[in-house]
């Protein structure tokens, strides 16, 4: 099997799994809800030498074990990869090197790993979800790597993996799909908003007017950059306007933070943000813009931390956007 064949089979299988599990294909794909709906147990443990492990039915499965040291994007990708093993009936597999960041394009892949890796991309980035992300950015075709980074943030996927998938979907030229993954995401964040250099581990979300009514999935330390001239009308507890230190910014109107019209207002996600809520703001020339911000999930290493038990602030299946 080569990559072309692996992608062709994954492109067909992923929509079937979306359909069978009731997953919304137009927005952020909740892979952990998918695992639960598929009857696959999901646990996490520190595993320095493994990304993840899939236990097939012949080994008391189906179950997925993930490396607890991975960040949310790494966990999501690995979970989707292991779900791919389940969807294709590959049997038990240990995954030691998934190359999520795309740092080793020449590494050798077995046939089943190609198939599971391709499935992860098509499962987490279905074409309708990619198109929705482009609309929220306000574009139809990706022209710059910074725009690919923005797409990745809406989808909850890695920058390099998103670039490669955009190439498959013909949203960028083949040359860009081959060269852009080598651009460090930190550099792209700095181009979009230079102060993010001070927070190298954080993600940056540009919240533009076309994103009205959309849903953002964030983690503590992430930054939301609002458009120039934005004035916040509702700021959920745990989200803090930049330079406010939990108090209104100096250029506030009636105590409500407002940007100076030249640079967008920045909002940081803090550890206190525990319950999903909407941030609302006004931008000159637009009606009120409201975007739902989903609080980080607490990954504690037990089955109930992965959504096997209901949480009052999280839906049971993929978030409807």
XYZ file of C-alpha atoms in Angstrom:
321
model
C 0.000 0.000 0.000
C 1.180 3.541 -0.788
C -0.041 6.880 0.552
C -2.360 7.420 -2.392
C -4.175 4.148 -1.721
C -4.230 4.754 2.034
C -5.799 8.174 1.531
C -8.342 6.798 -0.936
C -9.540 4.140 1.513
C -9.536 6.562 4.469
C -11.440 9.171 2.460
C -14.216 6.607 2.001
C -14.137 5.066 5.496
C -14.072 8.252 7.591
C -17.480 9.576 6.388
C -18.984 6.169 7.080
C -17.712 6.305 10.660
C -18.974 9.889 11.036
C -22.393 8.734 9.894
C -22.477 5.596 12.034
C -21.448 7.490 15.173
C -23.622 10.564 14.599
C -20.663 12.948 14.305
C -21.277 16.428 12.919
C -19.045 16.867 9.833
C -19.455 20.636 9.617
C -17.362 21.649 12.618
C -14.882 20.582 15.256
C -14.902 16.787 15.470
C -15.050 15.463 19.026
C -12.955 12.312 18.625
C -13.448 11.301 22.262
C -17.217 11.410 21.863
C -16.700 9.261 18.783
C -14.694 6.692 20.738
C -17.419 6.566 23.366
C -20.138 6.176 20.738
C -18.115 3.377 19.114
C -17.877 1.538 22.433
C -14.101 1.983 22.615
C -12.732 2.571 26.131
C -10.189 5.402 26.277
C -7.551 5.829 28.985
C -4.370 7.813 29.332
C -1.151 6.949 31.131
C 2.422 8.277 31.039
C 4.122 6.323 28.256
C 7.505 7.862 27.344
C 8.062 5.533 24.376
C 4.574 5.394 22.904
C 2.038 7.799 21.454
C -0.782 5.350 21.856
C -1.929 1.756 21.821
C -5.007 0.158 20.325
C -6.290 -3.049 21.910
C -8.408 -5.052 19.478
C -11.349 -7.309 20.421
C -9.026 -10.320 20.564
C -7.076 -8.619 23.383
C -10.000 -7.718 25.661
C -10.724 -4.580 23.638
C -11.720 -2.487 21.935
C -9.779 0.066 23.947
C -7.367 2.926 23.382
C -4.479 3.902 25.653
C -2.934 7.344 25.064
C 0.249 8.995 26.265
C -0.716 11.398 29.071
C 2.205 13.711 28.276
C 0.767 14.734 24.891
C -0.923 18.099 24.503
C -4.572 18.283 23.455
C -3.771 18.366 19.736
C -1.452 15.392 20.074
C -4.059 13.514 22.085
C -6.767 14.217 19.521
C -4.604 13.125 16.612
C -3.431 9.967 18.363
C -6.992 9.104 19.413
C -8.177 9.499 15.804
C -5.260 7.363 14.595
C -6.174 4.601 17.054
C -9.833 4.902 16.027
C -8.587 4.310 12.488
C -7.065 0.996 13.571
C -10.456 0.121 15.057
C -12.393 1.225 11.967
C -10.204 -0.863 9.659
C -10.080 -3.905 11.974
C -6.282 -3.783 12.120
C -6.072 -5.587 15.435
C -3.920 -4.507 18.377
C -1.265 -1.955 17.471
C 1.413 0.009 19.359
C 2.237 3.432 17.886
C 5.667 4.701 18.852
C 6.162 7.466 16.263
C 3.225 9.139 14.561
C 5.154 12.234 13.427
C 2.242 14.516 14.287
C 4.283 17.655 13.642
C 5.504 16.389 10.270
C 9.158 16.642 11.242
C 10.188 13.387 9.555
C 8.554 13.281 6.094
C 10.899 10.520 4.891
C 10.199 8.069 7.711
C 8.998 4.591 6.778
C 5.348 3.695 7.339
C 3.744 0.255 7.274
C 0.537 -0.226 5.303
C -1.735 -0.312 8.361
C -0.064 2.782 9.845
C -0.505 4.680 6.571
C -4.174 3.776 6.597
C -4.719 4.769 10.242
C -2.762 8.006 9.777
C -4.786 8.916 6.696
C -7.982 8.080 8.568
C -7.004 10.483 11.373
C -6.731 13.339 8.883
C -10.014 12.633 7.091
C -11.806 11.989 10.380
C -10.662 15.182 12.147
C -10.778 17.388 9.028
C -13.795 16.386 6.907
C -14.258 18.684 3.886
C -17.421 20.358 5.279
C -15.538 21.284 8.465
C -12.620 22.687 6.455
C -15.020 24.762 4.351
C -16.699 26.057 7.523
C -13.310 27.062 8.948
C -12.495 28.967 5.758
C -15.803 30.834 6.003
C -15.047 31.813 9.602
C -11.751 33.247 8.454
C -13.479 34.995 5.569
C -11.673 33.285 2.683
C -12.401 30.634 0.045
C -8.854 29.519 -0.732
C -5.789 29.430 1.525
C -3.123 31.787 0.186
C -0.716 32.104 3.110
C 0.635 29.697 5.760
C -0.836 31.972 8.431
C -4.285 31.171 7.058
C -3.519 27.452 7.252
C -2.581 28.001 10.899
C -5.957 29.673 11.481
C -7.769 26.730 9.865
C -5.885 24.365 12.187
C -7.050 26.314 15.218
C -10.723 26.040 14.235
C -10.348 22.306 13.593
C -8.208 21.505 16.653
C -5.490 19.897 14.527
C -1.743 20.276 14.104
C -0.477 22.946 11.731
C 1.640 20.538 9.672
C -1.115 17.947 9.455
C -3.614 20.606 8.411
C -1.312 21.857 5.646
C -0.896 18.364 4.258
C -4.656 17.804 4.310
C -5.355 21.151 2.650
C -3.127 19.913 -0.150
C -5.204 16.743 -0.498
C -8.359 18.851 -0.658
C -6.805 21.134 -3.325
C -7.187 24.120 -1.003
C -3.498 24.954 -1.496
C -1.016 24.203 -4.262
C 1.093 21.052 -4.061
C 4.257 23.120 -3.703
C 2.821 24.905 -0.658
C 1.674 21.591 0.845
C 5.270 20.359 0.618
C 7.046 23.488 1.896
C 4.711 25.118 4.439
C 4.951 22.332 7.072
C 8.584 23.350 7.574
C 7.520 26.821 8.791
C 7.540 26.821 12.626
C 4.043 27.600 13.990
C 5.670 29.979 16.492
C 6.824 32.133 13.576
C 3.319 32.206 12.135
C 1.825 33.239 15.472
C 4.383 36.031 15.712
C 3.449 37.255 12.240
C -0.201 37.350 13.238
C 0.403 38.883 16.661
C 3.954 39.585 17.771
C 3.279 39.515 21.565
C 2.633 35.773 21.304
C 6.407 35.352 21.193
C 6.224 35.717 24.964
C 3.933 32.647 25.150
C 5.559 30.030 22.897
C 3.332 27.181 24.105
C 0.030 28.987 23.554
C -2.223 28.953 20.509
C -3.591 32.073 18.859
C -7.194 32.320 17.649
C -8.108 35.210 15.357
C -11.813 35.814 15.950
C -13.133 37.657 12.924
C -16.706 38.911 12.261
C -17.530 35.921 9.965
C -17.044 33.679 13.017
C -20.344 34.861 14.513
C -22.132 31.929 16.151
C -19.169 29.569 15.845
C -17.513 27.436 18.531
C -13.866 27.637 19.647
C -12.117 24.893 21.629
C -9.321 26.343 23.746
C -6.778 25.490 26.432
C -5.361 27.498 29.307
C -2.816 29.996 28.016
C -4.393 30.362 24.589
C -5.006 33.833 23.206
C -8.026 35.186 21.335
C -7.263 38.147 19.074
C -10.308 40.296 18.340
C -10.530 42.669 15.351
C -9.299 46.281 15.524
C -11.860 48.535 17.148
C -13.533 45.678 19.013
C -15.403 46.412 22.239
C -16.227 43.459 24.469
C -19.788 43.372 25.773
C -19.546 40.047 27.599
C -16.381 38.435 28.912
C -16.848 35.038 30.611
C -15.170 34.365 33.929
C -11.691 32.995 33.310
C -11.130 34.950 30.108
C -9.054 38.075 30.712
C -8.482 41.006 28.380
C -4.782 41.504 27.717
C -2.967 44.015 29.923
C -6.018 44.104 32.195
C -4.727 41.719 34.854
C -8.339 40.745 35.590
C -9.449 44.394 35.511
C -10.774 46.578 32.660
C -8.185 47.839 30.200
C -7.144 51.495 30.386
C -8.965 52.302 27.146
C -12.304 51.000 28.377
C -15.771 52.379 27.839
C -17.950 52.122 30.928
C -15.565 49.522 32.308
C -15.764 47.308 29.198
C -12.421 46.626 27.420
C -12.028 48.192 23.998
C -9.167 48.103 21.489
C -7.611 51.318 20.243
C -8.751 50.882 16.633
C -5.262 50.052 15.351
C -4.518 46.692 16.977
C -7.003 44.053 18.002
C -7.841 43.402 21.620
C -6.271 40.238 23.029
C -8.095 37.933 25.438
C -6.238 35.218 27.371
C -7.690 31.918 28.523
C -6.704 31.364 32.158
C -6.829 28.316 34.424
C -10.007 29.764 35.948
C -11.940 29.222 32.709
C -13.809 26.022 33.606
C -17.235 26.346 32.041
C -18.034 26.879 28.362
C -19.549 30.266 27.643
C -19.898 32.888 24.913
C -17.733 35.948 24.449
C -19.571 38.829 22.797
C -18.130 41.957 21.227
C -18.962 44.807 18.892
C -16.934 45.832 15.854
C -17.665 49.008 13.881
C -19.824 48.193 10.869
C -21.058 44.844 12.238
C -23.891 43.603 14.418
C -23.096 42.034 17.785
C -20.700 39.101 17.371
C -20.916 36.189 19.794
C -18.618 33.147 19.756
C -18.924 30.192 22.127
C -15.640 29.289 23.824
C -15.442 25.692 25.040
C -13.518 25.201 28.267
C -10.597 22.747 28.309
C -11.429 19.161 29.162
C -9.725 17.838 32.285
C -7.595 14.890 31.149
C -7.039 12.972 34.380
C -6.234 9.493 33.141
C -9.480 7.792 34.153
C -12.252 6.652 31.855
C -14.688 9.303 33.055
C -12.172 12.048 32.195
C -12.523 11.108 28.544
C -16.219 11.720 28.366
C -17.471 8.266 29.300
C -19.528 9.939 32.029
C -21.677 12.989 31.323
C -20.278 16.386 32.192
C -22.875 19.125 32.666
C -20.953 21.633 30.560
C -20.206 19.318 27.620
C -22.583 17.748 25.085
C -22.596 13.987 24.538
C -21.653 14.153 20.848
C -19.872 16.539 18.515
C -20.629 20.183 19.155
C -23.193 21.550 16.755
C -21.871 24.664 15.085
